[in-house]
Amino acid sequence: MTDTFKLNIDGKDIEVPRSYTLMQACEAAGAEIPRFCYHERLSVAGNCRMCLVEWEGAPKPIASCAQTVGDMRPNRDGSAPNIRTRGDYVEKARNGVMEFLLINHPLDCPICDQGGECDLQDQAMAYGRAGSRYDLNKRAVEDKNMGPLVKTIMTRCIQCTRCVRFAAEVAGVEEIGMISRGEDAEITTYLEKSLTSELSGNVIDLCPVGALTSKPYAFNARPWELRKTSSIDVMDGMGAAIRVDAKGDAVLRIMPQVNEEVNEEWLSDKSRFVWDGLQRQRLDKPYIREHGKLRPASWAEAFAAVKAALASPDKVGMVAGDLIEVEQAKAALDLARALGIQSTDCRPAGAQYGTDGVRERYLLNPTFMGVEEADALLLIGANPRTEAPVWNARIRKAWLWNGLEVGMIGEAADLTYDYAWLGAGAAAPDFKSSDFYKTLEAAERPMVVVGEAALCRADGEAVLAGALQIANEVGAVSEAWAGFGVLHTAAGRVGALDVGFLPGEGGLDTAGILSGAVDTVVLLGADEVDLSNLNPAGTVIYVGSHGDAGASRADIILPAAAYTEMAATYVNSEGRVQMTAKAVQPKGEAREGWAIFRALSDVLGKTLAYDSAEALRAVLREPEGSVFAGLGFAPGAAGAGALKALIETDQALSDAPLTSPIKDFYLTNPIARASKTMAECSLLGRGLETPVAAE
């Protein structure tokens, strides 16, 4: 039996793999098949029947989404089966299905947030009747409370079960299901409680009608009123492809775009709903602290104050935050070195990586997509469910469909899939005698991933050395496969490391800068650091977009643009160079980070050698072999050679448990903490929602 099958579709002969569904075969032949329940990334349900086609000789229309091509029989004469996707027969069948779908559907398109991008609306135009033949009372369904993110109007639901299958299969949290039968069937959450998955917002995109829509976006705008800008997400280290929808000077919606190598078509709830934080607590003008209080100032006044604070370069330290873009990191570093400032760092306090110049030792070399090729995955001090939720869904996918074996050293957590827990501490004395170690050794493509927080301890260098040694011992590093990587939690970290934002000769690291050893501290959006030990008599300069921890401690504030307000370069955990795009203008007098340091360099008499962002990027691309020379690709196995050299260290592994740096998934950066929606999600995550009657 061959692996392909021949069909005649609308008079066109075509040969497709036997594993194809009839719908896929029809689309390969150029036919357009309407559907509601079918989705490429979910299991087949076959319950909406909108995809009916005619199979010549069959007694009734065929649901093309549920019919596997390999199970079809040829015609009596041995010729390929004939399929028709058009014609009166098919048209009548689909018209009948549409009429049934619309029997109970309310006529509320004018007030429905799905209007203008509704699959049911579009298909009703093609297959609907001008009037209804149904005279009985319409069925009504009570709306459900699914939390602060998903708005429900369940009378619109057509029971396609996409949301149910997504929750069970992709998110791995079975919180949505169908109850009752027949006319009483309805979609609901368990005990009508709020959704808790970090990916719950994706059901909004999946819903083909207006039953599940965005609660924060409700009644804000129509899709045709919005400017749509393709960009990159910066809420974690993945760099998911997003579309920023804006109206006037405000971002009103953030949605995922397809990038098969990074986020497929999913997006985490924080990335999707953080947009209201872009409007709140913004720094829109420079400020100077006088007599204990911040007062608005002009840029000239602020720069004069900064000049005075930077008078002694050996007493100045710069710390880059989680959301810093490459251009700002490069400009700030160039100015620092021109002034003689050596105390610069972009890593968390206590970091034990990045200074040896080997880029592959801080990248996720196997790539996010590479986990689907892996046979076994060892996580060391990483919790991908909170640190990279969309990647966690891909790990679950590989576990569910490819038989991926997962082992974990670190804090035990619900990752939505089974794994072998190998202990909480990095020492893990019995690890090499465990069954999972044998699984790693037997795997063709083993994968070892270390969480960034595991490298920011006193024994961080030993953790990195041990993990790299394990990767080499089990065969995770070869010419065709670089199976060792570090999972970063911050969008700006890898890019800042790539430009060399590290301590210079004799310079202090983050912990040293924040210990009170310097008189002036420059915080480049650094809000996730401990500022309690700073020199009380010193000066704090804050460059950032939001009034958060850094700004509240600052003596001089220079307002910067947020990621939706500039075209900026970021590098994700894989080492993939990506760019955001400007969707709206910066708030008030705020400026792009690199421009602030370019203007400041003039005032300080150390003028930088570029006048535009493009000129700065040209400088970044200049060195031969520069990582910034290309956009959108990950190095992958190209770095395997550099991983073969083991790390020599005198450090001993500690028994202290490896813990995740993320204590509250929804409040990890200044933009998220400014968001009202994220605050509500945080309350739910801590179990502070209003109890339901059943409790």
PDB file of C-alpha atoms in Angstrom, residues 399-596:
ATOM      1  CA  TRP A 399       4.520  14.873  25.590  1.00  0.00           C
ATOM      2  CA  LEU A 400       0.969  14.151  24.419  1.00  0.00           C
ATOM      3  CA  TRP A 401       1.609  13.240  20.782  1.00  0.00           C
ATOM      4  CA  ASN A 402       5.327  12.396  20.485  1.00  0.00           C
ATOM      5  CA  GLY A 403       5.863  10.551  23.757  1.00  0.00           C
ATOM      6  CA  LEU A 404       8.353  13.114  25.124  1.00  0.00           C
ATOM      7  CA  GLU A 405       9.731  12.078  28.526  1.00  0.00           C
ATOM      8  CA  VAL A 406      10.186  14.988  30.951  1.00  0.00           C
ATOM      9  CA  GLY A 407      12.290  15.120  34.107  1.00  0.00           C
ATOM     10  CA  MET A 408      12.584  18.001  36.562  1.00  0.00           C
ATOM     11  CA  ILE A 409      15.133  19.089  39.167  1.00  0.00           C
ATOM     12  CA  GLY A 410      13.726  21.956  41.197  1.00  0.00           C
ATOM     13  CA  GLU A 411      10.512  23.158  42.764  1.00  0.00           C
ATOM     14  CA  ALA A 412       7.689  20.710  42.022  1.00  0.00           C
ATOM     15  CA  ALA A 413       4.765  22.331  40.202  1.00  0.00           C
ATOM     16  CA  ASP A 414       1.773  21.458  38.046  1.00  0.00           C
ATOM     17  CA  LEU A 415       3.169  21.759  34.509  1.00  0.00           C
ATOM     18  CA  THR A 416       0.005  20.249  32.887  1.00  0.00           C
ATOM     19  CA  TYR A 417       1.903  17.086  31.920  1.00  0.00           C
ATOM     20  CA  ASP A 418       3.525  14.186  33.756  1.00  0.00           C
ATOM     21  CA  TYR A 419       7.211  14.386  34.629  1.00  0.00           C
ATOM     22  CA  ALA A 420       9.744  12.556  36.755  1.00  0.00           C
ATOM     23  CA  TRP A 421      10.583  14.718  39.778  1.00  0.00           C
ATOM     24  CA  LEU A 422      14.262  14.222  40.607  1.00  0.00           C
ATOM     25  CA  GLY A 423      14.602  16.387  43.709  1.00  0.00           C
ATOM     26  CA  ALA A 424      14.422  20.055  44.683  1.00  0.00           C
ATOM     27  CA  GLY A 425      18.141  20.786  45.047  1.00  0.00           C
ATOM     28  CA  ALA A 426      20.813  21.076  42.374  1.00  0.00           C
ATOM     29  CA  ALA A 427      22.989  18.475  44.112  1.00  0.00           C
ATOM     30  CA  ALA A 428      20.404  15.688  43.406  1.00  0.00           C
ATOM     31  CA  PRO A 429      22.737  12.898  44.662  1.00  0.00           C
ATOM     32  CA  ASP A 430      20.756  10.011  43.132  1.00  0.00           C
ATOM     33  CA  PHE A 431      20.221  11.638  39.740  1.00  0.00           C
ATOM     34  CA  LYS A 432      22.726   9.552  37.772  1.00  0.00           C
ATOM     35  CA  SER A 433      21.278   6.313  39.137  1.00  0.00           C
ATOM     36  CA  SER A 434      17.692   7.325  38.363  1.00  0.00           C
ATOM     37  CA  ASP A 435      15.544   5.807  35.630  1.00  0.00           C
ATOM     38  CA  PHE A 436      15.234   9.202  33.983  1.00  0.00           C
ATOM     39  CA  TYR A 437      19.015   9.499  33.570  1.00  0.00           C
ATOM     40  CA  LYS A 438      18.928   6.165  31.721  1.00  0.00           C
ATOM     41  CA  THR A 439      16.107   7.609  29.580  1.00  0.00           C
ATOM     42  CA  LEU A 440      18.305  10.617  28.751  1.00  0.00           C
ATOM     43  CA  GLU A 441      21.204   8.371  27.819  1.00  0.00           C
ATOM     44  CA  ALA A 442      19.006   6.219  25.566  1.00  0.00           C
ATOM     45  CA  ALA A 443      17.349   9.186  23.844  1.00  0.00           C
ATOM     46  CA  GLU A 444      18.391  10.081  20.301  1.00  0.00           C
ATOM     47  CA  ARG A 445      17.844  13.783  20.932  1.00  0.00           C
ATOM     48  CA  PRO A 446      17.979  14.571  24.655  1.00  0.00           C
ATOM     49  CA  MET A 447      17.460  18.153  25.789  1.00  0.00           C
ATOM     50  CA  VAL A 448      18.749  19.860  28.966  1.00  0.00           C
ATOM     51  CA  VAL A 449      17.266  23.252  29.872  1.00  0.00           C
ATOM     52  CA  VAL A 450      18.390  25.376  32.848  1.00  0.00           C
ATOM     53  CA  GLY A 451      16.247  28.144  34.326  1.00  0.00           C
ATOM     54  CA  GLU A 452      17.955  31.527  34.562  1.00  0.00           C
ATOM     55  CA  ALA A 453      17.301  31.765  38.306  1.00  0.00           C
ATOM     56  CA  ALA A 454      19.353  28.588  38.862  1.00  0.00           C
ATOM     57  CA  LEU A 455      22.381  30.499  37.531  1.00  0.00           C
ATOM     58  CA  CYS A 456      21.886  33.450  39.893  1.00  0.00           C
ATOM     59  CA  ARG A 457      22.814  31.682  43.128  1.00  0.00           C
ATOM     60  CA  ALA A 458      26.094  31.343  44.975  1.00  0.00           C
ATOM     61  CA  ASP A 459      26.616  28.010  43.213  1.00  0.00           C
ATOM     62  CA  GLY A 460      25.332  29.274  39.853  1.00  0.00           C
ATOM     63  CA  GLU A 461      28.570  28.554  38.013  1.00  0.00           C
ATOM     64  CA  ALA A 462      28.560  25.002  39.364  1.00  0.00           C
ATOM     65  CA  VAL A 463      24.938  24.543  38.240  1.00  0.00           C
ATOM     66  CA  LEU A 464      25.828  25.723  34.735  1.00  0.00           C
ATOM     67  CA  ALA A 465      28.944  23.528  34.631  1.00  0.00           C
ATOM     68  CA  GLY A 466      27.023  20.493  35.908  1.00  0.00           C
ATOM     69  CA  ALA A 467      24.152  20.948  33.464  1.00  0.00           C
ATOM     70  CA  LEU A 468      26.556  21.324  30.533  1.00  0.00           C
ATOM     71  CA  GLN A 469      28.438  18.218  31.655  1.00  0.00           C
ATOM     72  CA  ILE A 470      25.194  16.215  31.815  1.00  0.00           C
ATOM     73  CA  ALA A 471      24.268  17.434  28.324  1.00  0.00           C
ATOM     74  CA  ASN A 472      27.601  16.204  26.956  1.00  0.00           C
ATOM     75  CA  GLU A 473      27.482  12.901  28.857  1.00  0.00           C
ATOM     76  CA  VAL A 474      24.029  11.935  27.562  1.00  0.00           C
ATOM     77  CA  GLY A 475      24.755  12.955  23.971  1.00  0.00           C
ATOM     78  CA  ALA A 476      22.695  16.132  23.922  1.00  0.00           C
ATOM     79  CA  VAL A 477      25.475  17.964  22.052  1.00  0.00           C
ATOM     80  CA  SER A 478      26.395  16.791  18.564  1.00  0.00           C
ATOM     81  CA  GLU A 479      26.988  18.257  15.103  1.00  0.00           C
ATOM     82  CA  ALA A 480      23.283  18.017  14.236  1.00  0.00           C
ATOM     83  CA  TRP A 481      21.783  18.784  17.647  1.00  0.00           C
ATOM     84  CA  ALA A 482      22.592  21.358  20.309  1.00  0.00           C
ATOM     85  CA  GLY A 483      20.442  20.049  23.149  1.00  0.00           C
ATOM     86  CA  PHE A 484      21.589  22.394  25.925  1.00  0.00           C
ATOM     87  CA  GLY A 485      19.987  25.738  26.688  1.00  0.00           C
ATOM     88  CA  VAL A 486      19.071  28.415  29.211  1.00  0.00           C
ATOM     89  CA  LEU A 487      15.469  29.604  29.544  1.00  0.00           C
ATOM     90  CA  HIS A 488      15.383  33.358  30.187  1.00  0.00           C
ATOM     91  CA  THR A 489      12.408  35.117  31.725  1.00  0.00           C
ATOM     92  CA  ALA A 490      13.190  38.638  30.457  1.00  0.00           C
ATOM     93  CA  ALA A 491      12.803  39.890  26.892  1.00  0.00           C
ATOM     94  CA  GLY A 492      15.752  42.262  27.117  1.00  0.00           C
ATOM     95  CA  ARG A 493      18.309  39.956  28.725  1.00  0.00           C
ATOM     96  CA  VAL A 494      19.865  38.142  25.762  1.00  0.00           C
ATOM     97  CA  GLY A 495      20.056  41.287  23.605  1.00  0.00           C
ATOM     98  CA  ALA A 496      21.814  43.207  26.388  1.00  0.00           C
ATOM     99  CA  LEU A 497      24.255  40.309  26.889  1.00  0.00           C
ATOM    100  CA  ASP A 498      24.904  40.261  23.137  1.00  0.00           C
ATOM    101  CA  VAL A 499      25.938  43.938  23.093  1.00  0.00           C
ATOM    102  CA  GLY A 500      28.228  43.302  26.074  1.00  0.00           C
ATOM    103  CA  PHE A 501      26.269  45.093  28.809  1.00  0.00           C
ATOM    104  CA  LEU A 502      28.409  43.430  31.470  1.00  0.00           C
ATOM    105  CA  PRO A 503      30.916  44.710  34.032  1.00  0.00           C
ATOM    106  CA  GLY A 504      34.005  46.230  32.420  1.00  0.00           C
ATOM    107  CA  GLU A 505      37.534  45.903  33.748  1.00  0.00           C
ATOM    108  CA  GLY A 506      37.352  46.333  37.512  1.00  0.00           C
ATOM    109  CA  GLY A 507      33.621  47.103  37.334  1.00  0.00           C
ATOM    110  CA  LEU A 508      30.922  45.899  39.727  1.00  0.00           C
ATOM    111  CA  ASP A 509      28.083  43.531  38.844  1.00  0.00           C
ATOM    112  CA  THR A 510      24.404  44.110  39.677  1.00  0.00           C
ATOM    113  CA  ALA A 511      24.750  42.983  43.294  1.00  0.00           C
ATOM    114  CA  GLY A 512      27.811  45.186  43.791  1.00  0.00           C
ATOM    115  CA  ILE A 513      26.185  48.252  42.204  1.00  0.00           C
ATOM    116  CA  LEU A 514      23.086  47.890  44.394  1.00  0.00           C
ATOM    117  CA  SER A 515      25.039  47.227  47.585  1.00  0.00           C
ATOM    118  CA  GLY A 516      25.722  50.924  48.208  1.00  0.00           C
ATOM    119  CA  ALA A 517      29.290  50.844  46.869  1.00  0.00           C
ATOM    120  CA  VAL A 518      28.604  53.568  44.270  1.00  0.00           C
ATOM    121  CA  ASP A 519      27.265  57.082  44.659  1.00  0.00           C
ATOM    122  CA  THR A 520      25.167  57.231  41.485  1.00  0.00           C
ATOM    123  CA  VAL A 521      23.014  54.393  40.177  1.00  0.00           C
ATOM    124  CA  VAL A 522      21.460  54.575  36.687  1.00  0.00           C
ATOM    125  CA  LEU A 523      18.462  52.258  36.383  1.00  0.00           C
ATOM    126  CA  LEU A 524      17.506  51.467  32.791  1.00  0.00           C
ATOM    127  CA  GLY A 525      13.976  50.292  33.483  1.00  0.00           C
ATOM    128  CA  ALA A 526      15.323  48.115  36.318  1.00  0.00           C
ATOM    129  CA  ASP A 527      12.361  47.611  38.651  1.00  0.00           C
ATOM    130  CA  GLU A 528      12.825  43.934  39.577  1.00  0.00           C
ATOM    131  CA  VAL A 529      15.920  44.621  41.697  1.00  0.00           C
ATOM    132  CA  ASP A 530      16.420  45.189  45.423  1.00  0.00           C
ATOM    133  CA  LEU A 531      16.962  48.921  45.967  1.00  0.00           C
ATOM    134  CA  SER A 532      16.958  48.803  49.778  1.00  0.00           C
ATOM    135  CA  ASN A 533      20.751  48.868  50.162  1.00  0.00           C
ATOM    136  CA  LEU A 534      21.520  51.882  47.971  1.00  0.00           C
ATOM    137  CA  ASN A 535      23.642  54.701  49.351  1.00  0.00           C
ATOM    138  CA  PRO A 536      21.081  57.020  51.058  1.00  0.00           C
ATOM    139  CA  ALA A 537      23.188  60.053  50.138  1.00  0.00           C
ATOM    140  CA  GLY A 538      23.648  58.906  46.544  1.00  0.00           C
ATOM    141  CA  THR A 539      21.711  59.749  43.384  1.00  0.00           C
ATOM    142  CA  VAL A 540      19.379  57.408  41.502  1.00  0.00           C
ATOM    143  CA  ILE A 541      18.679  58.139  37.828  1.00  0.00           C
ATOM    144  CA  TYR A 542      15.767  56.216  36.342  1.00  0.00           C
ATOM    145  CA  VAL A 543      15.197  55.817  32.597  1.00  0.00           C
ATOM    146  CA  GLY A 544      11.914  54.040  31.944  1.00  0.00           C
ATOM    147  CA  SER A 545       8.302  54.160  30.879  1.00  0.00           C
ATOM    148  CA  HIS A 546       6.338  53.549  34.088  1.00  0.00           C
ATOM    149  CA  GLY A 547       6.200  54.940  37.594  1.00  0.00           C
ATOM    150  CA  ASP A 548       7.165  51.730  39.378  1.00  0.00           C
ATOM    151  CA  ALA A 549       9.728  50.761  42.045  1.00  0.00           C
ATOM    152  CA  GLY A 550      12.690  52.353  40.253  1.00  0.00           C
ATOM    153  CA  ALA A 551      10.916  55.655  39.596  1.00  0.00           C
ATOM    154  CA  SER A 552       9.633  55.931  43.166  1.00  0.00           C
ATOM    155  CA  ARG A 553      13.224  55.686  44.450  1.00  0.00           C
ATOM    156  CA  ALA A 554      14.688  57.955  41.738  1.00  0.00           C
ATOM    157  CA  ASP A 555      16.089  61.457  42.134  1.00  0.00           C
ATOM    158  CA  ILE A 556      16.064  62.118  38.380  1.00  0.00           C
ATOM    159  CA  ILE A 557      13.550  60.539  35.991  1.00  0.00           C
ATOM    160  CA  LEU A 558      13.996  60.455  32.205  1.00  0.00           C
ATOM    161  CA  PRO A 559      10.780  59.188  30.523  1.00  0.00           C
ATOM    162  CA  ALA A 560      11.230  56.493  27.864  1.00  0.00           C
ATOM    163  CA  ALA A 561       8.941  54.896  25.284  1.00  0.00           C
ATOM    164  CA  ALA A 562       7.273  51.511  25.839  1.00  0.00           C
ATOM    165  CA  TYR A 563       7.644  48.588  23.423  1.00  0.00           C
ATOM    166  CA  THR A 564       4.495  49.488  21.460  1.00  0.00           C
ATOM    167  CA  GLU A 565       5.786  53.030  20.881  1.00  0.00           C
ATOM    168  CA  MET A 566       9.017  52.367  19.001  1.00  0.00           C
ATOM    169  CA  ALA A 567      10.678  50.201  16.397  1.00  0.00           C
ATOM    170  CA  ALA A 568      13.199  48.374  18.566  1.00  0.00           C
ATOM    171  CA  THR A 569      15.346  45.255  18.488  1.00  0.00           C
ATOM    172  CA  TYR A 570      14.999  42.396  20.962  1.00  0.00           C
ATOM    173  CA  VAL A 571      16.708  38.999  21.079  1.00  0.00           C
ATOM    174  CA  ASN A 572      14.703  36.074  22.470  1.00  0.00           C
ATOM    175  CA  SER A 573      15.963  33.136  24.529  1.00  0.00           C
ATOM    176  CA  GLU A 574      16.892  31.210  21.369  1.00  0.00           C
ATOM    177  CA  GLY A 575      19.133  34.040  20.143  1.00  0.00           C
ATOM    178  CA  ARG A 576      16.559  35.023  17.507  1.00  0.00           C
ATOM    179  CA  VAL A 577      16.917  38.733  16.625  1.00  0.00           C
ATOM    180  CA  GLN A 578      13.451  40.322  16.319  1.00  0.00           C
ATOM    181  CA  MET A 579      11.956  43.787  15.976  1.00  0.00           C
ATOM    182  CA  THR A 580       8.941  45.521  17.438  1.00  0.00           C
ATOM    183  CA  ALA A 581       7.071  48.157  15.430  1.00  0.00           C
ATOM    184  CA  LYS A 582       5.666  51.531  16.443  1.00  0.00           C
ATOM    185  CA  ALA A 583       1.886  51.250  16.921  1.00  0.00           C
ATOM    186  CA  VAL A 584       1.304  54.542  18.788  1.00  0.00           C
ATOM    187  CA  GLN A 585       3.322  57.636  19.664  1.00  0.00           C
ATOM    188  CA  PRO A 586       5.310  57.822  22.936  1.00  0.00           C
ATOM    189  CA  LYS A 587       3.422  59.451  25.803  1.00  0.00           C
ATOM    190  CA  GLY A 588       3.982  63.162  26.365  1.00  0.00           C
ATOM    191  CA  GLU A 589       7.668  64.099  26.269  1.00  0.00           C
ATOM    192  CA  ALA A 590       8.904  60.495  26.468  1.00  0.00           C
ATOM    193  CA  ARG A 591      11.632  59.519  23.997  1.00  0.00           C
ATOM    194  CA  GLU A 592      13.135  56.276  22.755  1.00  0.00           C
ATOM    195  CA  GLY A 593      15.867  54.990  25.053  1.00  0.00           C
ATOM    196  CA  TRP A 594      18.740  55.272  22.573  1.00  0.00           C
ATOM    197  CA  ALA A 595      17.717  58.868  21.720  1.00  0.00           C
ATOM    198  CA  ILE A 596      17.863  59.851  25.393  1.00  0.00           C
TER     199      ILE A 596
END
